[in-house]
Short mmCIF file of N, CA and C and ligand atoms in Angstrom, two decimals:
data_model
loop_
_atom_site.label_atom_id
_atom_site.label_comp_id
_atom_site.label_asym_id
_atom_site.label_seq_id
_atom_site.Cartn_x
_atom_site.Cartn_y
_atom_site.Cartn_z
N MET X 1 132.04 98.44 96.83
CA MET X 1 131.32 97.97 97.43
C MET X 1 129.96 98.90 96.79
N GLY X 2 129.29 98.44 95.54
CA GLY X 2 128.23 99.86 95.62
C GLY X 2 127.08 99.72 96.66
N VAL X 3 126.95 101.39 96.58
CA VAL X 3 126.19 101.24 98.00
C VAL X 3 124.64 102.35 96.95
N PRO X 4 123.45 101.61 97.78
CA PRO X 4 122.47 102.49 96.71
C PRO X 4 122.42 104.23 96.98
N LYS X 5 121.75 104.35 95.61
CA LYS X 5 121.48 106.18 95.18
C LYS X 5 120.49 106.85 96.00
N LYS X 6 119.77 106.01 95.90
CA LYS X 6 118.38 106.70 96.78
C LYS X 6 117.65 105.93 97.30
N ARG X 7 117.40 105.60 98.27
CA ARG X 7 116.11 105.35 99.35
C ARG X 7 114.97 104.71 98.83
N ARG X 8 115.16 103.68 98.61
CA ARG X 8 113.25 102.73 98.00
C ARG X 8 112.44 103.22 99.25
N SER X 9 111.38 103.65 98.17
CA SER X 9 110.52 103.64 98.97
C SER X 9 109.41 102.75 99.38
N LYS X 10 108.47 102.70 99.93
CA LYS X 10 108.13 101.11 100.56
C LYS X 10 107.20 100.72 99.58
N MET X 11 106.54 101.18 98.50
CA MET X 11 105.21 100.91 97.75
C MET X 11 106.60 100.26 96.61
N ARG X 12 107.74 100.77 96.75
CA ARG X 12 108.63 100.22 95.81
C ARG X 12 109.51 98.56 95.81
N GLN X 13 109.83 99.08 96.97
CA GLN X 13 110.04 97.75 98.03
C GLN X 13 109.33 96.54 98.50
N ASN X 14 107.73 96.91 98.27
CA ASN X 14 106.84 96.02 97.93
C ASN X 14 106.14 95.82 97.43
N THR X 15 106.35 95.94 95.68
CA THR X 15 105.92 95.87 94.59
C THR X 15 106.87 95.14 94.34
N ARG X 16 108.04 94.67 94.81
CA ARG X 16 109.06 93.62 93.53
C ARG X 16 108.51 92.38 93.74
N ARG X 17 108.33 91.70 95.18
CA ARG X 17 107.72 89.93 95.25
C ARG X 17 106.75 90.44 95.68
N PRO X 18 105.52 90.59 95.20
CA PRO X 18 104.04 90.67 95.83
C PRO X 18 103.60 89.25 95.96
N TYR X 19 104.09 88.42 95.82
CA TYR X 19 103.86 87.33 96.21
C TYR X 19 103.99 86.77 98.14
N ILE X 20 105.18 87.41 98.38
CA ILE X 20 105.43 87.33 99.59
C ILE X 20 104.60 88.31 100.72
N ILE X 21 104.24 89.26 100.16
CA ILE X 21 103.56 89.97 100.75
C ILE X 21 101.84 89.33 101.12
N GLU X 22 101.37 88.14 100.09
CA GLU X 22 99.92 87.68 100.02
C GLU X 22 100.55 86.15 100.90
N GLY X 23 101.64 86.06 100.71
CA GLY X 23 102.02 84.48 101.70
C GLY X 23 101.70 83.77 100.77
N ASP X 24 102.00 83.45 99.54
CA ASP X 24 101.36 82.82 98.60
C ASP X 24 102.48 82.27 97.80
N LEU X 25 102.91 81.34 97.90
CA LEU X 25 104.32 81.04 97.98
C LEU X 25 103.46 80.33 96.49
N PRO X 26 105.26 80.24 96.00
CA PRO X 26 104.47 79.88 93.99
C PRO X 26 104.98 77.73 94.56
N ASN X 27 105.58 77.36 95.59
CA ASN X 27 105.71 76.24 95.53
C ASN X 27 105.40 75.06 96.69
N ILE X 28 104.73 75.38 96.36
CA ILE X 28 103.19 74.81 97.63
C ILE X 28 102.58 73.93 96.02
N ILE X 29 102.92 72.73 96.96
CA ILE X 29 101.97 71.15 95.95
C ILE X 29 101.44 70.75 96.75
N GLY X 30 100.69 69.92 96.39
CA GLY X 30 99.91 68.89 97.72
C GLY X 30 100.67 67.58 97.62
N CYS X 31 100.44 67.10 99.21
CA CYS X 31 101.53 66.12 99.05
C CYS X 31 101.32 64.63 98.05
N PRO X 32 102.25 64.03 97.72
CA PRO X 32 101.61 62.73 96.94
C PRO X 32 100.72 61.56 97.66
N HIS X 33 101.04 61.59 98.90
CA HIS X 33 100.90 60.74 100.27
C HIS X 33 99.92 61.17 100.56
N CYS X 34 99.42 61.74 101.27
CA CYS X 34 98.49 62.21 102.06
C CYS X 34 97.27 63.69 101.28
N GLY X 35 98.00 64.28 100.26
CA GLY X 35 97.07 65.31 99.95
C GLY X 35 97.17 66.71 100.34
N ALA X 36 97.41 66.95 101.71
CA ALA X 36 97.85 68.41 102.33
C ALA X 36 98.75 69.03 101.68
N PRO X 37 98.55 70.23 101.49
CA PRO X 37 99.42 70.95 100.94
C PRO X 37 100.53 71.49 101.67
N THR X 38 102.36 70.81 101.26
CA THR X 38 103.57 71.25 101.26
C THR X 38 104.30 72.01 100.66
N LEU X 39 105.18 72.55 101.39
CA LEU X 39 106.51 73.10 99.81
C LEU X 39 107.10 71.32 99.49
N ALA X 40 107.38 72.09 98.69
CA ALA X 40 107.93 71.57 97.44
C ALA X 40 108.94 71.36 97.77
N HIS X 41 110.08 69.98 97.42
CA HIS X 41 111.14 69.23 98.61
C HIS X 41 111.78 69.43 99.26
N ARG X 42 110.35 69.33 100.50
CA ARG X 42 110.74 69.82 101.48
C ARG X 42 109.85 67.77 102.10
N ALA X 43 110.08 67.74 103.09
CA ALA X 43 109.39 66.38 103.52
C ALA X 43 107.46 66.73 103.89
N CYS X 44 106.65 66.37 103.49
CA CYS X 44 106.21 66.68 104.40
C CYS X 44 105.07 67.07 106.02
N SER X 45 104.59 68.25 106.21
CA SER X 45 104.41 67.84 107.40
C SER X 45 103.41 67.51 108.33
N LYS X 46 102.60 67.42 107.47
CA LYS X 46 101.81 66.14 108.12
C LYS X 46 101.58 64.59 107.79
N CYS X 47 101.99 64.01 107.09
CA CYS X 47 102.38 62.88 107.01
C CYS X 47 104.15 62.65 107.13
N GLY X 48 105.19 63.47 106.51
CA GLY X 48 106.55 63.15 107.35
C GLY X 48 107.18 62.38 106.35
N THR X 49 106.03 62.94 105.01
CA THR X 49 106.78 61.25 104.13
C THR X 49 107.33 62.68 103.14
N TYR X 50 108.90 61.74 102.13
CA TYR X 50 109.36 62.70 100.99
C TYR X 50 110.14 61.50 100.46
N ARG X 51 109.44 61.39 99.03
CA ARG X 51 109.90 61.04 97.76
C ARG X 51 109.18 59.68 98.34
N GLY X 52 108.09 59.47 98.51
CA GLY X 52 107.46 57.66 98.80
C GLY X 52 108.55 57.05 100.30
N ARG X 53 109.12 57.96 101.11
CA ARG X 53 109.67 57.51 102.39
C ARG X 53 109.32 58.20 103.28
N VAL X 54 109.36 57.35 104.58
CA VAL X 54 109.01 58.04 105.88
C VAL X 54 110.34 58.86 106.55
N VAL X 55 110.56 60.30 106.11
CA VAL X 55 111.58 60.72 107.05
C VAL X 55 111.79 61.28 108.21
N LEU X 56 110.49 61.46 108.54
CA LEU X 56 109.91 62.21 109.95
C LEU X 56 109.52 61.58 110.79
N THR X 57 109.38 62.12 112.02
CA THR X 57 107.99 61.42 113.09
C THR X 57 107.33 62.98 113.17
N THR X 58 105.87 62.38 112.79
CA THR X 58 104.41 63.06 113.23
C THR X 58 104.57 63.24 114.30
N LYS X 59 103.73 64.26 115.24
CA LYS X 59 103.09 63.91 115.79
C LYS X 59 101.66 62.89 116.39
N ALA X 60 101.15 62.76 115.21
CA ALA X 60 100.12 61.81 115.04
C ALA X 60 100.86 60.82 115.32
N GLU X 61 101.96 60.63 114.50
CA GLU X 61 102.45 59.10 114.34
C GLU X 61 103.06 58.96 116.08
N LYS X 62 102.91 59.77 117.00
CA LYS X 62 104.16 59.19 117.48
C LYS X 62 102.57 58.60 118.77
N ALA X 63 101.89 59.66 118.75
CA ALA X 63 100.61 59.46 119.27
C ALA X 63 100.01 57.81 119.35
N GLU X 64 100.04 57.50 117.51
CA GLU X 64 99.76 56.22 117.37
C GLU X 64 100.87 55.27 118.23
N GLU X 65 101.85 55.37 118.52
CA GLU X 65 102.75 54.71 118.96
C GLU X 65 102.71 54.14 120.99
ZN1 LIG P 101 101.89 64.14 103.25
#
């Protein structure tokens, strides 16, 4: 098994994927149903829809019932 020869400095480690530190993931899209920012390929956390179908029961919907 490959073993790293040198320990990576904190700076090198942190500069590899800068968007993770910023918390700015590239796969955030606007929900086509309600427009809230959601992760791509995931059901919307606001309205619970994915590809035009309701797949989750959100807190807001439970309150309405
Ligand atoms: Zn939505």
